[in-house]
Amino acid sequence: MIPAGVKNAVILGLGISGMAALRFLQDQGLNVAVSEFRPQEKLSPQEQALVQDLDLETGGHSEDFILTRDMIVPGPGIPLDLPVLQAARSAEIPIIGELGLAAGNISVPVIGVTGSNGKTTVTGLIGSLLSDCGYHPFVGGNIGTPLLQALSGPVDYDVLVLELSSFQLDLSGAFRPDIALLLNLSPDHLDRHGTMDRYVRAKQRIFSKQRSDDYAILGGDDPLVMQQTSGIKAAVATFGHDRSHQACIVGDRISLDWRGRQSEFSLTATTLNSKVNRLNAAAAILAVLQLGASDSCIRKGLASFVPAEHRMTQVAELNGVVFINDSKATNVGAMAAALESCPPGTVLIAGGRDKQGDFTGLRELIKKNVAHMICIGEATNLLQETFGDLVEVESARDMQAAVARGAALAGPGQTVLLAPGCASYDMFADYGARGRAFTRAVHALVKTNEPASF
Ligand code: ADP
């Protein structure tokens, strides 16, 4: 929602979200300037083309350039404690993020998904279940296509399914999802939010504008999530392992009891039959129920769902050793979930850029399930200090060396798991590049082990 009277806006930080915000604001008839931290030559050709006739500042964010506008739209990567934003607050210039801009421009039901882990899986699963139930969902937000891009184009969808990050929720303004999901909460992005309390408050914002005719779906196994229920105006449903939850996990089935509707969904023989994905499936089922999905189309959707890459993906089995790529385990909570689903004796490849996660909570789990730990990247010393007294910890110079060492250490029945618990940016462009490096190294090993053909 653009505040009344605003004519001149400035986008802080381009990138995919910034470009979508720029087009959206131009379509609404605003004069839009761009302030970008990168030097001009680092902009992509697409970014260059978009800004060529605009009022543009590159190489930093200056008060002179920014404080002369009457609205500021920071991209999701911009730290909110930048001095220029503090000056803008003092000058009472509105600071609005992409969700805040979208509010008031949405004419279809919105499902918003947040949490520390599982967002992409649940968002994708809800989209896939709805497609199988005859809907035409837009699936995006923090993944894939930004929301403002969807709102700028032709409306060929009848429901929005949005993955929402804490960065986006920080500036969500009047944005109100009809169905809001908070899956779980564990420390993440504390380098940006500063404290766990501020991170949790950002996530909590997903519910803050909801009304009594909306739905809030919460991960009932997570005590910190359940502490967020007070103050929610929407009807609350929870999922988890206790019978008290509306969607309860019993073995590999989900038993549903919600507003008079009782059903059971089996996850046997689906890609969702793991500890974390059973929780993700329960959350997604509760969400699509609110839109009237039938049991039979939910069953069809569960059977056909394929999770995104780099999430507990089995890459190969070589001489009885299973290699698993969980590169998307970029925080301590996801690393814990990965380790819980691996057998004792696992060889763990971990490390990267630390996000100020607290690894000490993993000591029991590491002791129970990990035989050797191979560290890569900046967090090597931290991991050695935290776990060196419990298991064998060593370092590797790159992914190829880590995989080779993992293969040498593991024997039949053991698993070599990539679950870094850290961001990838010290060594790779992103978690996808890190996962691909792991996969390439494993495939190369498999190839060298193939019998020679004549
Ligand atoms: P996000 O989008 O929140 O990062 P993803 O679905 O991409 O979540 O999964 C990221 C990582 O978190 C993967 O490593 C996955 O194994 C782990 N994960 C997925 N779902 C859960 C969950 N419900 N609880 C804990 N960890 C999870």
GROMACS .gro file of C-alpha atoms and ligand atoms in nm:
model
  481
    1MET     CA    1   0.000   0.000   0.000
    2ILE     CA    2   0.152   0.328  -0.106
    3PRO     CA    3   0.084   0.602   0.151
    4ALA     CA    4  -0.134   0.887   0.022
    5GLY     CA    5   0.058   1.173  -0.135
    6VAL     CA    6   0.375   0.977  -0.213
    7LYS     CA    7   0.511   1.066  -0.558
    8ASN     CA    8   0.886   1.006  -0.532
    9ALA     CA    9   1.020   0.677  -0.408
   10VAL     CA   10   1.369   0.537  -0.377
   11ILE     CA   11   1.457   0.168  -0.398
   12LEU     CA   12   1.748   0.067  -0.174
   13GLY     CA   13   1.929  -0.227  -0.329
   14LEU     CA   14   1.828  -0.370  -0.666
   15GLY     CA   15   1.852  -0.748  -0.715
   16ILE     CA   16   1.548  -0.956  -0.809
   17SER     CA   17   1.317  -0.806  -0.544
   18GLY     CA   18   1.434  -0.449  -0.606
   19MET     CA   19   1.372  -0.481  -0.980
   20ALA     CA   20   1.021  -0.615  -0.918
   21ALA     CA   21   0.951  -0.328  -0.673
   22LEU     CA   22   1.081  -0.075  -0.927
   23ARG     CA   23   0.848  -0.197  -1.202
   24PHE     CA   24   0.555  -0.215  -0.960
   25LEU     CA   25   0.604   0.144  -0.841
   26GLN     CA   26   0.650   0.273  -1.195
   27ASP     CA   27   0.324   0.100  -1.296
   28GLN     CA   28   0.158   0.288  -1.011
   29GLY     CA   29   0.279   0.616  -1.165
   30LEU     CA   30   0.556   0.703  -0.916
   31ASN     CA   31   0.894   0.862  -0.991
   32VAL     CA   32   1.142   0.601  -0.879
   33ALA     CA   33   1.511   0.649  -0.801
   34VAL     CA   34   1.756   0.370  -0.717
   35SER     CA   35   2.035   0.365  -0.458
   36GLU     CA   36   2.263   0.064  -0.498
   37PHE     CA   37   2.560  -0.040  -0.285
   38ARG     CA   38   2.743  -0.214  -0.572
   39PRO     CA   39   2.943  -0.008  -0.822
   40GLN     CA   40   2.761   0.039  -1.154
   41GLU     CA   41   2.983  -0.206  -1.345
   42LYS     CA   42   2.876  -0.487  -1.108
   43LEU     CA   43   2.509  -0.455  -1.202
   44SER     CA   44   2.371  -0.733  -1.422
   45PRO     CA   45   2.280  -0.644  -1.784
   46GLN     CA   46   1.912  -0.667  -1.684
   47GLU     CA   47   1.966  -0.426  -1.394
   48GLN     CA   48   2.169  -0.189  -1.617
   49ALA     CA   49   1.889  -0.181  -1.875
   50LEU     CA   50   1.627  -0.110  -1.612
   51VAL     CA   51   1.804   0.183  -1.448
   52GLN     CA   52   1.957   0.354  -1.751
   53ASP     CA   53   1.711   0.646  -1.759
   54LEU     CA   54   1.660   0.668  -1.383
   55ASP     CA   55   1.799   0.885  -1.110
   56LEU     CA   56   2.068   0.643  -0.988
   57GLU     CA   57   2.325   0.632  -0.709
   58THR     CA   58   2.578   0.347  -0.702
   59GLY     CA   59   2.864   0.251  -0.470
   60GLY     CA   60   2.675   0.335  -0.150
   61HIS     CA   61   2.359   0.478   0.008
   62SER     CA   62   2.393   0.850   0.079
   63GLU     CA   63   2.162   1.067   0.289
   64ASP     CA   64   2.168   1.341   0.024
   65PHE     CA   65   2.029   1.106  -0.235
   66ILE     CA   66   1.782   0.915  -0.019
   67LEU     CA   67   1.634   1.159   0.229
   68THR     CA   68   1.498   1.385  -0.047
   69ARG     CA   69   1.236   1.119  -0.142
   70ASP     CA   70   0.899   1.069   0.022
   71MET     CA   71   0.908   0.687   0.052
   72ILE     CA   72   1.197   0.437   0.090
   73VAL     CA   73   1.170   0.076  -0.025
   74PRO     CA   74   1.463  -0.132   0.104
   75GLY     CA   75   1.529  -0.469  -0.060
   76PRO     CA   76   1.515  -0.772   0.173
   77GLY     CA   77   1.895  -0.783   0.205
   78ILE     CA   78   1.931  -0.429   0.340
   79PRO     CA   79   2.014  -0.413   0.715
   80LEU     CA   80   1.745  -0.208   0.883
   81ASP     CA   81   1.992  -0.041   1.118
   82LEU     CA   82   2.174   0.138   0.832
   83PRO     CA   83   2.242   0.497   0.947
   84VAL     CA   84   2.050   0.635   0.649
   85LEU     CA   85   1.739   0.439   0.754
   86GLN     CA   86   1.772   0.566   1.108
   87ALA     CA   87   1.790   0.920   0.968
   88ALA     CA   88   1.483   0.846   0.755
   89ARG     CA   89   1.291   0.734   1.064
   90SER     CA   90   1.383   1.058   1.242
   91ALA     CA   91   1.267   1.252   0.936
   92GLU     CA   92   0.941   1.044   0.937
   93ILE     CA   93   0.991   0.921   0.582
   94PRO     CA   94   0.789   0.599   0.535
   95ILE     CA   95   1.003   0.285   0.499
   96ILE     CA   96   0.801   0.010   0.330
   97GLY     CA   97   0.906  -0.337   0.214
   98GLU     CA   98   0.766  -0.544  -0.071
   99LEU     CA   99   0.493  -0.707   0.141
  100GLY     CA  100   0.382  -0.370   0.274
  101LEU     CA  101   0.360  -0.239  -0.086
  102ALA     CA  102   0.163  -0.544  -0.198
  103ALA     CA  103  -0.097  -0.503   0.077
  104GLY     CA  104  -0.417  -0.360  -0.067
  105ASN     CA  105  -0.330  -0.477  -0.421
  106ILE     CA  106  -0.419  -0.843  -0.378
  107SER     CA  107  -0.756  -0.977  -0.490
  108VAL     CA  108  -0.716  -1.353  -0.429
  109PRO     CA  109  -0.661  -1.560  -0.111
  110VAL     CA  110  -0.307  -1.551   0.027
  111ILE     CA  111  -0.125  -1.833   0.203
  112GLY     CA  112   0.197  -1.716   0.373
  113VAL     CA  113   0.458  -1.963   0.499
  114THR     CA  114   0.736  -1.876   0.740
  115GLY     CA  115   0.961  -2.051   0.991
  116SER     CA  116   1.332  -2.118   1.029
  117ASN     CA  117   1.328  -2.438   0.823
  118GLY     CA  118   1.094  -2.611   0.582
  119LYS     CA  119   0.951  -2.297   0.419
  120THR     CA  120   1.044  -2.390   0.061
  121THR     CA  121   0.926  -2.748   0.104
  122VAL     CA  122   0.591  -2.648   0.257
  123THR     CA  123   0.534  -2.364   0.009
  124GLY     CA  124   0.609  -2.596  -0.284
  125LEU     CA  125   0.393  -2.872  -0.138
  126ILE     CA  126   0.095  -2.642  -0.081
  127GLY     CA  127   0.130  -2.517  -0.440
  128SER     CA  128   0.150  -2.871  -0.572
  129LEU     CA  129  -0.148  -2.993  -0.364
  130LEU     CA  130  -0.357  -2.697  -0.480
  131SER     CA  131  -0.265  -2.759  -0.845
  132ASP     CA  132  -0.373  -3.120  -0.805
  133CYS     CA  133  -0.699  -2.992  -0.657
  134GLY     CA  134  -0.776  -2.775  -0.962
  135TYR     CA  135  -0.641  -2.440  -0.842
  136HIS     CA  136  -0.400  -2.217  -1.038
  137PRO     CA  137  -0.166  -2.105  -0.761
  138PHE     CA  138   0.112  -1.849  -0.788
  139VAL     CA  139   0.403  -1.997  -0.589
  140GLY     CA  140   0.685  -1.758  -0.504
  141GLY     CA  141   0.784  -1.474  -0.273
  142ASN     CA  142   1.117  -1.541  -0.107
  143ILE     CA  143   1.177  -1.816  -0.365
  144GLY     CA  144   1.141  -1.787  -0.742
  145THR     CA  145   0.930  -1.498  -0.863
  146PRO     CA  146   0.889  -1.203  -0.623
  147LEU     CA  147   0.535  -1.119  -0.515
  148LEU     CA  148   0.543  -0.769  -0.668
  149GLN     CA  149   0.631  -0.921  -1.006
  150ALA     CA  150   0.321  -1.139  -0.984
  151LEU     CA  151   0.111  -0.835  -0.898
  152SER     CA  152   0.254  -0.637  -1.194
  153GLY     CA  153   0.166  -0.902  -1.455
  154PRO     CA  154  -0.166  -1.045  -1.575
  155VAL     CA  155  -0.363  -1.220  -1.301
  156ASP     CA  156  -0.364  -1.583  -1.416
  157TYR     CA  157  -0.371  -1.732  -1.065
  158ASP     CA  158  -0.652  -1.777  -0.813
  159VAL     CA  159  -0.444  -1.809  -0.495
  160LEU     CA  160  -0.102  -1.678  -0.384
  161VAL     CA  161   0.124  -1.921  -0.199
  162LEU     CA  162   0.416  -1.722  -0.058
  163GLU     CA  163   0.735  -1.821   0.117
  164LEU     CA  164   0.809  -1.534   0.355
  165SER     CA  165   1.146  -1.465   0.515
  166SER     CA  166   1.206  -1.278   0.839
  167PHE     CA  167   1.367  -1.002   0.628
  168GLN     CA  168   1.047  -0.956   0.429
  169LEU     CA  169   0.825  -0.975   0.737
  170ASP     CA  170   1.033  -0.709   0.909
  171LEU     CA  171   0.872  -0.450   0.680
  172SER     CA  172   0.540  -0.617   0.607
  173GLY     CA  173   0.322  -0.319   0.704
  174ALA     CA  174  -0.048  -0.391   0.640
  175PHE     CA  175   0.015  -0.723   0.460
  176ARG     CA  176  -0.238  -0.984   0.575
  177PRO     CA  177  -0.233  -1.351   0.473
  178ASP     CA  178  -0.569  -1.528   0.490
  179ILE     CA  179  -0.379  -1.838   0.601
  180ALA     CA  180  -0.049  -1.791   0.784
  181LEU     CA  181   0.190  -2.071   0.877
  182LEU     CA  182   0.472  -2.053   1.133
  183LEU     CA  183   0.649  -2.388   1.108
  184ASN     CA  184   0.930  -2.373   1.363
  185LEU     CA  185   1.177  -2.132   1.522
  186SER     CA  186   1.548  -2.188   1.573
  187PRO     CA  187   1.833  -1.937   1.563
  188ASP     CA  188   1.897  -1.807   1.210
  189HIS     CA  189   2.012  -1.481   1.053
  190LEU     CA  190   2.114  -1.347   1.394
  191ASP     CA  191   2.395  -1.164   1.214
  192ARG     CA  192   2.120  -0.950   1.064
  193HIS     CA  193   1.854  -0.940   1.338
  194GLY     CA  194   2.099  -0.901   1.627
  195THR     CA  195   1.903  -1.100   1.886
  196MET     CA  196   1.681  -1.407   1.883
  197ASP     CA  197   1.405  -1.193   2.028
  198ARG     CA  198   1.411  -0.958   1.729
  199TYR     CA  199   1.421  -1.252   1.487
  200VAL     CA  200   1.117  -1.411   1.656
  201ARG     CA  201   0.932  -1.079   1.651
  202ALA     CA  202   0.990  -1.049   1.275
  203LYS     CA  203   0.846  -1.398   1.221
  204GLN     CA  204   0.552  -1.324   1.451
  205ARG     CA  205   0.449  -1.039   1.220
  206ILE     CA  206   0.298  -1.294   0.983
  207PHE     CA  207  -0.004  -1.305   1.219
  208SER     CA  208  -0.017  -0.942   1.325
  209LYS     CA  209  -0.269  -0.815   1.068
  210GLN     CA  210  -0.485  -1.127   1.058
  211ARG     CA  211  -0.858  -1.111   1.147
  212SER     CA  212  -1.087  -1.357   1.321
  213ASP     CA  213  -1.200  -1.508   0.988
  214ASP     CA  214  -0.838  -1.594   0.894
  215TYR     CA  215  -0.638  -1.905   0.986
  216ALA     CA  216  -0.309  -1.940   1.172
  217ILE     CA  217  -0.127  -2.274   1.151
  218LEU     CA  218   0.155  -2.338   1.397
  219GLY     CA  219   0.415  -2.607   1.458
  220GLY     CA  220   0.290  -2.755   1.783
  221ASP     CA  221   0.607  -2.953   1.867
  222ASP     CA  222   0.808  -2.632   1.897
  223PRO     CA  223   0.762  -2.462   2.237
  224LEU     CA  224   0.891  -2.130   2.107
  225VAL     CA  225   0.635  -2.134   1.824
  226MET     CA  226   0.357  -2.215   2.068
  227GLN     CA  227   0.458  -1.916   2.282
  228GLN     CA  228   0.357  -1.696   1.987
  229THR     CA  229  -0.013  -1.791   1.999
  230SER     CA  230  -0.118  -1.522   2.243
  231GLY     CA  231  -0.243  -1.221   2.054
  232ILE     CA  232  -0.333  -1.414   1.737
  233LYS     CA  233  -0.683  -1.312   1.626
  234ALA     CA  234  -0.716  -1.581   1.357
  235ALA     CA  235  -0.851  -1.934   1.422
  236VAL     CA  236  -0.551  -2.142   1.533
  237ALA     CA  237  -0.471  -2.497   1.417
  238THR     CA  238  -0.156  -2.685   1.516
  239PHE     CA  239   0.038  -2.983   1.383
  240GLY     CA  240   0.279  -3.218   1.557
  241HIS     CA  241   0.323  -3.551   1.731
  242ASP     CA  242   0.074  -3.505   2.014
  243ARG     CA  243  -0.290  -3.616   1.985
  244SER     CA  244  -0.402  -3.269   2.091
  245HIS     CA  245  -0.300  -3.126   1.752
  246GLN     CA  246  -0.551  -3.088   1.471
  247ALA     CA  247  -0.301  -3.257   1.238
  248CYS     CA  248  -0.125  -3.531   1.433
  249ILE     CA  249   0.158  -3.749   1.308
  250VAL     CA  250   0.109  -4.113   1.398
  251GLY     CA  251   0.384  -4.333   1.254
  252ASP     CA  252   0.395  -4.247   0.887
  253ARG     CA  253   0.035  -4.123   0.875
  254ILE     CA  254  -0.123  -3.786   0.939
  255SER     CA  255  -0.441  -3.799   1.133
  256LEU     CA  256  -0.660  -3.497   1.089
  257ASP     CA  257  -0.934  -3.368   1.315
  258TRP     CA  258  -1.027  -3.010   1.238
  259ARG     CA  259  -1.366  -2.839   1.254
  260GLY     CA  260  -1.562  -3.161   1.223
  261ARG     CA  261  -1.349  -3.304   0.944
  262GLN     CA  262  -1.166  -3.628   1.020
  263SER     CA  263  -0.931  -3.797   0.775
  264GLU     CA  264  -0.609  -3.993   0.754
  265PHE     CA  265  -0.330  -3.951   0.502
  266SER     CA  266  -0.056  -4.208   0.462
  267LEU     CA  267   0.292  -4.093   0.360
  268THR     CA  268   0.423  -4.445   0.297
  269ALA     CA  269   0.576  -4.462  -0.050
  270THR     CA  270   0.587  -4.083  -0.085
  271THR     CA  271   0.897  -3.859  -0.085
  272LEU     CA  272   0.760  -3.701   0.233
  273ASN     CA  273   0.809  -3.999   0.462
  274SER     CA  274   1.090  -3.857   0.679
  275LYS     CA  275   1.075  -3.701   1.025
  276VAL     CA  276   1.084  -3.340   0.907
  277ASN     CA  277   0.877  -3.392   0.595
  278ARG     CA  278   0.594  -3.558   0.788
  279LEU     CA  279   0.571  -3.231   0.984
  280ASN     CA  280   0.588  -3.032   0.661
  281ALA     CA  281   0.314  -3.244   0.506
  282ALA     CA  282   0.089  -3.197   0.811
  283ALA     CA  283   0.131  -2.820   0.788
  284ALA     CA  284   0.055  -2.815   0.415
  285ILE     CA  285  -0.254  -3.034   0.454
  286LEU     CA  286  -0.400  -2.803   0.719
  287ALA     CA  287  -0.344  -2.508   0.486
  288VAL     CA  288  -0.511  -2.655   0.178
  289LEU     CA  289  -0.805  -2.784   0.383
  290GLN     CA  290  -0.903  -2.425   0.450
  291LEU     CA  291  -0.947  -2.377   0.075
  292GLY     CA  292  -1.175  -2.677   0.052
  293ALA     CA  293  -0.935  -2.936  -0.094
  294SER     CA  294  -1.084  -3.285  -0.091
  295ASP     CA  295  -0.914  -3.587   0.068
  296SER     CA  296  -0.871  -3.763  -0.266
  297CYS     CA  297  -0.694  -3.474  -0.437
  298ILE     CA  298  -0.471  -3.422  -0.131
  299ARG     CA  299  -0.374  -3.791  -0.150
  300LYS     CA  300  -0.295  -3.757  -0.520
  301GLY     CA  301  -0.081  -3.447  -0.454
  302LEU     CA  302   0.111  -3.610  -0.167
  303ALA     CA  303   0.194  -3.909  -0.388
  304SER     CA  304   0.328  -3.698  -0.676
  305PHE     CA  305   0.529  -3.436  -0.481
  306VAL     CA  306   0.902  -3.410  -0.552
  307PRO     CA  307   1.100  -3.196  -0.300
  308ALA     CA  308   1.338  -2.929  -0.426
  309GLU     CA  309   1.708  -3.018  -0.472
  310HIS     CA  310   1.979  -2.997  -0.203
  311ARG     CA  311   1.740  -3.101   0.075
  312MET     CA  312   1.837  -3.446   0.207
  313THR     CA  313   1.887  -3.559  -0.153
  314GLN     CA  314   2.055  -3.900  -0.185
  315VAL     CA  315   2.329  -3.848  -0.445
  316ALA     CA  316   2.476  -4.199  -0.471
  317GLU     CA  317   2.560  -4.519  -0.292
  318LEU     CA  318   2.919  -4.633  -0.336
  319ASN     CA  319   3.059  -4.951  -0.179
  320GLY     CA  320   2.771  -4.949   0.073
  321VAL     CA  321   2.826  -4.582   0.171
  322VAL     CA  322   2.532  -4.347   0.115
  323PHE     CA  323   2.611  -3.984   0.017
  324ILE     CA  324   2.345  -3.727   0.112
  325ASN     CA  325   2.335  -3.364  -0.002
  326ASP     CA  326   2.160  -3.136   0.249
  327SER     CA  327   2.339  -2.818   0.140
  328LYS     CA  328   2.021  -2.622   0.224
  329ALA     CA  329   2.086  -2.699   0.593
  330THR     CA  330   2.224  -2.348   0.635
  331ASN     CA  331   2.149  -2.310   1.006
  332VAL     CA  332   2.183  -2.507   1.326
  333GLY     CA  333   1.817  -2.618   1.336
  334ALA     CA  334   1.829  -2.770   0.987
  335MET     CA  335   2.163  -2.936   1.065
  336ALA     CA  336   2.004  -3.093   1.373
  337ALA     CA  337   1.708  -3.219   1.168
  338ALA     CA  338   1.946  -3.372   0.912
  339LEU     CA  339   2.154  -3.545   1.180
  340GLU     CA  340   1.842  -3.683   1.348
  341SER     CA  341   1.750  -3.863   1.029
  342CYS     CA  342   2.098  -4.017   0.978
  343PRO     CA  343   2.225  -4.334   1.148
  344PRO     CA  344   2.499  -4.345   1.414
  345GLY     CA  345   2.846  -4.348   1.257
  346THR     CA  346   2.770  -4.073   1.006
  347VAL     CA  347   3.058  -3.877   0.853
  348LEU     CA  348   2.948  -3.516   0.857
  349ILE     CA  349   3.077  -3.244   0.623
  350ALA     CA  350   2.994  -2.909   0.783
  351GLY     CA  351   3.102  -2.545   0.794
  352GLY     CA  352   3.098  -2.234   0.583
  353ARG     CA  353   3.011  -1.884   0.699
  354ASP     CA  354   2.879  -1.889   1.055
  355LYS     CA  355   2.546  -1.707   1.104
  356GLN     CA  356   2.608  -1.675   1.477
  357GLY     CA  357   2.417  -1.996   1.537
  358ASP     CA  358   2.473  -2.170   1.869
  359PHE     CA  359   2.623  -2.509   1.786
  360THR     CA  360   2.657  -2.618   2.151
  361GLY     CA  361   2.295  -2.748   2.151
  362LEU     CA  362   2.404  -3.012   1.898
  363ARG     CA  363   2.669  -3.175   2.119
  364GLU     CA  364   2.447  -3.468   2.227
  365LEU     CA  365   2.331  -3.536   1.873
  366ILE     CA  366   2.684  -3.516   1.732
  367LYS     CA  367   2.804  -3.754   2.000
  368LYS     CA  368   2.519  -3.996   1.921
  369ASN     CA  369   2.521  -3.996   1.539
  370VAL     CA  370   2.855  -3.863   1.412
  371ALA     CA  371   3.179  -4.062   1.392
  372HIS     CA  372   3.391  -3.806   1.205
  373MET     CA  373   3.344  -3.444   1.116
  374ILE     CA  374   3.512  -3.279   0.818
  375CYS     CA  375   3.505  -2.900   0.829
  376ILE     CA  376   3.519  -2.656   0.540
  377GLY     CA  377   3.530  -2.277   0.527
  378GLU     CA  378   3.535  -1.999   0.784
  379ALA     CA  379   3.358  -2.186   1.065
  380THR     CA  380   3.626  -2.458   1.081
  381ASN     CA  381   3.785  -2.335   1.406
  382LEU     CA  382   3.448  -2.277   1.572
  383LEU     CA  383   3.334  -2.630   1.489
  384GLN     CA  384   3.667  -2.777   1.601
  385GLU     CA  385   3.640  -2.593   1.934
  386THR     CA  386   3.274  -2.697   1.985
  387PHE     CA  387   3.300  -3.065   1.894
  388GLY     CA  388   3.671  -3.155   1.897
  389ASP     CA  389   3.646  -3.324   2.239
  390LEU     CA  390   3.356  -3.545   2.127
  391VAL     CA  391   3.443  -3.672   1.778
  392GLU     CA  392   3.731  -3.673   1.532
  393VAL     CA  393   3.726  -3.330   1.367
  394GLU     CA  394   3.948  -3.238   1.075
  395SER     CA  395   3.951  -2.974   0.804
  396ALA     CA  396   3.948  -2.996   0.424
  397ARG     CA  397   4.059  -2.725   0.181
  398ASP     CA  398   3.761  -2.762  -0.054
  399MET     CA  399   3.453  -2.972  -0.123
  400GLN     CA  400   3.634  -3.221  -0.343
  401ALA     CA  401   3.889  -3.291  -0.070
  402ALA     CA  402   3.610  -3.316   0.191
  403VAL     CA  403   3.418  -3.572  -0.014
  404ALA     CA  404   3.730  -3.776  -0.087
  405ARG     CA  405   3.816  -3.781   0.283
  406GLY     CA  406   3.456  -3.867   0.376
  407ALA     CA  407   3.460  -4.161   0.135
  408ALA     CA  408   3.791  -4.283   0.280
  409LEU     CA  409   3.660  -4.266   0.637
  410ALA     CA  410   3.315  -4.423   0.586
  411GLY     CA  411   3.255  -4.795   0.555
  412PRO     CA  412   2.956  -5.001   0.438
  413GLY     CA  413   2.632  -4.899   0.614
  414GLN     CA  414   2.763  -4.552   0.695
  415THR     CA  415   2.646  -4.220   0.555
  416VAL     CA  416   2.848  -3.923   0.432
  417LEU     CA  417   2.624  -3.624   0.495
  418LEU     CA  418   2.672  -3.265   0.375
  419ALA     CA  419   2.475  -3.058   0.631
  420PRO     CA  420   2.683  -2.740   0.673
  421GLY     CA  421   2.483  -2.556   0.943
  422CYS     CA  422   2.627  -2.239   0.792
  423ALA     CA  423   2.583  -2.006   0.496
  424SER     CA  424   2.782  -2.086   0.181
  425TYR     CA  425   2.901  -1.739   0.077
  426ASP     CA  426   3.262  -1.776   0.199
  427MET     CA  427   3.330  -2.044  -0.066
  428PHE     CA  428   3.034  -2.056  -0.307
  429ALA     CA  429   2.786  -1.830  -0.485
  430ASP     CA  430   2.500  -1.989  -0.286
  431TYR     CA  431   2.383  -2.314  -0.127
  432GLY     CA  432   2.293  -2.451  -0.471
  433ALA     CA  433   2.652  -2.411  -0.595
  434ARG     CA  434   2.775  -2.579  -0.275
  435GLY     CA  435   2.534  -2.871  -0.325
  436ARG     CA  436   2.638  -2.905  -0.688
  437ALA     CA  437   3.008  -2.911  -0.588
  438PHE     CA  438   2.929  -3.195  -0.345
  439THR     CA  439   2.728  -3.383  -0.608
  440ARG     CA  440   3.003  -3.341  -0.870
  441ALA     CA  441   3.269  -3.468  -0.630
  442VAL     CA  442   3.057  -3.772  -0.538
  443HIS     CA  443   2.980  -3.852  -0.903
  444ALA     CA  444   3.351  -3.823  -0.987
  445LEU     CA  445   3.430  -4.074  -0.712
  446VAL     CA  446   3.163  -4.311  -0.839
  447LYS     CA  447   3.309  -4.285  -1.190
  448THR     CA  448   3.663  -4.366  -1.078
  449ASN     CA  449   3.525  -4.670  -0.896
  450GLU     CA  450   3.343  -4.806  -1.201
  451PRO     CA  451   3.505  -5.117  -1.350
  452ALA     CA  452   3.699  -5.025  -1.664
  453SER     CA  453   3.520  -5.125  -1.983
  454PHE     CA  454   3.712  -5.256  -2.282
  455ADP     P1  455   1.372  -2.312   0.411
  455ADP     O1  456   1.308  -2.264   0.287
  455ADP     O2  457   1.303  -2.267   0.535
  455ADP     O3  458   1.520  -2.293   0.416
  455ADP     P2  459   1.368  -2.584   0.306
  455ADP     O4  460   1.239  -2.653   0.280
  455ADP     O5  461   1.442  -2.531   0.190
  455ADP     O6  462   1.345  -2.471   0.414
  455ADP     O7  463   1.463  -2.685   0.387
  455ADP     C1  464   1.587  -2.633   0.434
  455ADP     C2  465   1.656  -2.729   0.524
  455ADP     O8  466   1.580  -2.751   0.642
  455ADP     C3  467   1.679  -2.863   0.462
  455ADP     O9  468   1.808  -2.894   0.498
  455ADP     C4  469   1.580  -2.955   0.526
  455ADP    O10  470   1.632  -3.083   0.542
  455ADP     C5  471   1.554  -2.888   0.662
  455ADP     N1  472   1.412  -2.895   0.698
  455ADP     C6  473   1.307  -2.902   0.615
  455ADP     N2  474   1.191  -2.903   0.685
  455ADP     C7  475   1.225  -2.894   0.816
  455ADP     C8  476   1.150  -2.890   0.937
  455ADP     N3  477   1.016  -2.896   0.937
  455ADP     N4  478   1.219  -2.882   1.053
  455ADP     C9  479   1.354  -2.875   1.055
  455ADP     N5  480   1.430  -2.880   0.944
  455ADP    C10  481   1.367  -2.889   0.825
   0.00000   0.00000   0.00000
